[in-house]
Amino acid sequence: MPGTGLLLNNTMGLFDPHPGHALSVASGKRMTSSMAPTIVSRDGRPVLALGLPGGSRIFPSVFQAVLNIVDHEMSLQEAVEAPRAWTQGQELEVERAVPGRIRAELEHRGHTVVPVPRVGGGMCAIAWAPDGTLTGASCWRADGTAIGLGGGHARPGVRA
């Protein structure tokens, strides 16, 4: 709203309502944006790009997918489809695909576990292989589809 200093959207909910914290509401502060299109690079070249809709659930969903690829060596498709978890400090939402033994262990550690059909939206991703080959993936949480188009240069001299 011009002249008011107000931004009209619902992401004020991402502020911490308790005073004195890093994300507490205060004059002149900006709220966190949940937009997080992510490009992972190695030696200055992209190796992975991914994103999804999902509001405040975007950050942990992206993190979990990257973690699954880097640390758990999942394929791109496995990583975007892997079960997810999310919390803002109260209940711990876990997708129903998370095995019961894992949910039981989380409860044993003091978490209030709430099984949910899905966390976040449908993730789409692209991976670049060292030889330039692209791999695409999209998950079951939405109706996305990985599609590749190719055929070489449109005309001679397009690329140096």
Protein backbone atom coordinates (compact mmCIF):
# COMPACT_ATOMS: atom_id res chain seq x y z
CA MET A 1 0.00 0.00 0.00
CA PRO A 2 1.83 3.11 -1.19
CA GLY A 3 2.57 5.58 1.59
CA THR A 4 1.66 3.18 4.41
CA GLY A 5 4.76 0.99 4.73
CA LEU A 6 2.52 -2.08 4.58
CA LEU A 7 3.03 -5.03 2.27
CA LEU A 8 -0.20 -6.87 1.49
CA ASN A 9 0.34 -10.61 1.67
CA ASN A 10 0.14 -13.37 4.26
CA THR A 11 3.83 -13.96 4.90
CA MET A 12 3.80 -11.89 8.10
CA GLY A 13 2.97 -15.32 9.54
CA LEU A 14 6.63 -16.21 9.00
CA PHE A 15 7.71 -13.70 11.67
CA ASP A 16 8.25 -14.98 15.22
CA PRO A 17 5.49 -13.45 17.37
CA HIS A 18 7.76 -13.48 20.44
CA PRO A 19 9.88 -10.30 20.99
CA GLY A 20 13.67 -10.41 21.09
CA HIS A 21 14.29 -13.18 18.53
CA ALA A 22 16.00 -12.96 15.15
CA LEU A 23 12.69 -13.27 13.30
CA SER A 24 10.57 -11.21 15.74
CA VAL A 25 8.28 -8.52 14.35
CA ALA A 26 10.04 -5.13 14.52
CA SER A 27 10.05 -1.82 12.73
CA GLY A 28 11.96 -1.86 9.45
CA LYS A 29 12.28 -5.66 9.28
CA ARG A 30 11.31 -7.67 6.24
CA MET A 31 9.67 -11.03 6.52
CA THR A 32 11.30 -14.12 5.14
CA SER A 33 10.12 -15.02 1.67
CA SER A 34 9.39 -18.65 1.04
CA MET A 35 10.39 -18.42 -2.60
CA ALA A 36 13.46 -20.58 -2.95
CA PRO A 37 14.31 -21.56 -6.52
CA THR A 38 17.59 -23.34 -5.95
CA ILE A 39 20.63 -23.88 -8.13
CA VAL A 40 23.46 -26.01 -6.76
CA SER A 41 26.81 -25.54 -8.46
CA ARG A 42 30.20 -27.22 -8.47
CA ASP A 43 33.29 -25.38 -9.72
CA GLY A 44 31.09 -22.53 -10.95
CA ARG A 45 28.85 -24.73 -13.10
CA PRO A 46 25.26 -25.74 -12.30
CA VAL A 47 24.76 -29.38 -11.34
CA LEU A 48 21.24 -29.24 -9.92
CA ALA A 49 18.24 -26.91 -10.09
CA LEU A 50 15.01 -27.52 -8.23
CA GLY A 51 11.94 -25.82 -6.90
CA LEU A 52 8.38 -26.31 -5.76
CA PRO A 53 5.34 -24.48 -4.45
CA GLY A 54 4.42 -24.89 -0.80
CA GLY A 55 4.75 -21.69 1.25
CA SER A 56 6.82 -22.11 4.40
CA ARG A 57 7.25 -25.81 3.62
CA ILE A 58 9.43 -24.98 0.60
CA PHE A 59 12.69 -24.46 2.55
CA PRO A 60 12.79 -27.84 4.30
CA SER A 61 11.52 -29.65 1.19
CA VAL A 62 14.35 -28.21 -0.93
CA PHE A 63 16.88 -28.93 1.82
CA GLN A 64 15.70 -32.53 2.18
CA ALA A 65 15.94 -33.14 -1.59
CA VAL A 66 19.46 -31.69 -1.82
CA LEU A 67 20.50 -33.69 1.25
CA ASN A 68 19.07 -36.87 -0.29
CA ILE A 69 21.10 -36.32 -3.47
CA VAL A 70 24.37 -35.18 -1.90
CA ASP A 71 24.54 -37.27 1.29
CA HIS A 72 22.27 -40.24 0.56
CA GLU A 73 23.23 -40.55 -3.14
CA MET A 74 19.62 -40.82 -4.31
CA SER A 75 18.81 -40.40 -7.96
CA LEU A 76 17.09 -37.17 -8.94
CA GLN A 77 13.71 -38.93 -9.21
CA GLU A 78 14.15 -40.67 -5.84
CA ALA A 79 15.06 -37.38 -4.18
CA VAL A 80 12.04 -35.41 -5.41
CA GLU A 81 9.68 -38.27 -4.48
CA ALA A 82 11.23 -39.13 -1.09
CA PRO A 83 8.98 -38.72 1.97
CA ARG A 84 9.29 -35.33 3.66
CA ALA A 85 8.95 -33.90 7.15
CA TRP A 86 8.15 -30.38 8.34
CA THR A 87 7.75 -28.48 11.62
CA GLN A 88 7.65 -24.96 12.96
CA GLY A 89 8.47 -26.18 16.44
CA GLN A 90 5.15 -27.66 17.47
CA GLU A 91 3.89 -30.83 15.82
CA LEU A 92 6.18 -32.67 13.44
CA GLU A 93 4.35 -33.32 10.18
CA VAL A 94 5.64 -36.40 8.37
CA GLU A 95 4.32 -37.86 5.18
CA ARG A 96 2.49 -41.14 5.61
CA ALA A 97 5.17 -42.86 3.52
CA VAL A 98 7.64 -42.39 6.40
CA PRO A 99 7.87 -45.90 7.92
CA GLY A 100 6.02 -46.52 11.19
CA ARG A 101 9.23 -47.49 12.98
CA ILE A 102 10.72 -44.07 12.14
CA ARG A 103 7.57 -42.26 13.31
CA ALA A 104 7.64 -44.30 16.54
CA GLU A 105 11.31 -43.37 17.13
CA LEU A 106 10.50 -39.68 16.57
CA GLU A 107 7.70 -39.93 19.15
CA HIS A 108 10.06 -41.72 21.53
CA ARG A 109 12.41 -38.72 21.20
CA GLY A 110 9.62 -36.39 22.31
CA HIS A 111 8.09 -35.22 19.03
CA THR A 112 4.34 -35.04 18.49
CA VAL A 113 4.16 -36.76 15.11
CA VAL A 114 1.27 -35.98 12.77
CA PRO A 115 1.09 -38.16 9.63
CA VAL A 116 -0.05 -36.11 6.61
CA PRO A 117 -0.70 -36.99 2.96
CA ARG A 118 2.02 -34.62 1.70
CA VAL A 119 4.42 -31.89 2.81
CA GLY A 120 4.88 -29.06 0.33
CA GLY A 121 4.02 -29.17 -3.33
CA GLY A 122 5.18 -30.98 -6.41
CA MET A 123 8.91 -30.60 -6.80
CA CYS A 124 10.56 -30.41 -10.20
CA ALA A 125 14.30 -30.69 -10.74
CA ILE A 126 17.00 -30.78 -13.40
CA ALA A 127 20.49 -32.26 -13.00
CA TRP A 128 23.48 -31.53 -15.25
CA ALA A 129 25.92 -34.40 -15.80
CA PRO A 130 29.61 -33.57 -16.40
CA ASP A 131 29.16 -34.38 -20.12
CA GLY A 132 26.27 -31.89 -20.40
CA THR A 133 23.49 -34.47 -20.33
CA LEU A 134 20.39 -33.18 -18.54
CA THR A 135 18.12 -35.31 -16.39
CA GLY A 136 14.70 -34.09 -15.28
CA ALA A 137 12.42 -35.28 -12.52
CA SER A 138 9.04 -34.34 -11.12
CA CYS A 139 7.21 -35.82 -8.16
CA TRP A 140 3.77 -37.30 -7.48
CA ARG A 141 2.62 -34.39 -5.28
CA ALA A 142 1.48 -32.41 -8.34
CA ASP A 143 0.95 -32.86 -12.05
CA GLY A 144 4.40 -31.75 -13.25
CA THR A 145 6.26 -33.63 -15.95
CA ALA A 146 9.92 -33.64 -16.86
CA ILE A 147 10.32 -32.94 -20.59
CA GLY A 148 13.53 -32.53 -22.57
CA LEU A 149 13.96 -30.91 -25.93
CA GLY A 150 17.09 -31.13 -27.99
CA GLY A 151 18.45 -31.25 -31.45
CA GLY A 152 21.67 -29.32 -31.41
CA HIS A 153 22.37 -25.73 -32.35
CA ALA A 154 19.65 -23.84 -34.19
CA ARG A 155 22.17 -22.55 -36.73
CA PRO A 156 25.96 -22.41 -37.14
CA GLY A 157 27.72 -19.79 -35.01
CA VAL A 158 25.07 -19.62 -32.26
CA ARG A 159 27.61 -20.65 -29.66
CA ALA A 160 31.28 -19.79 -29.56
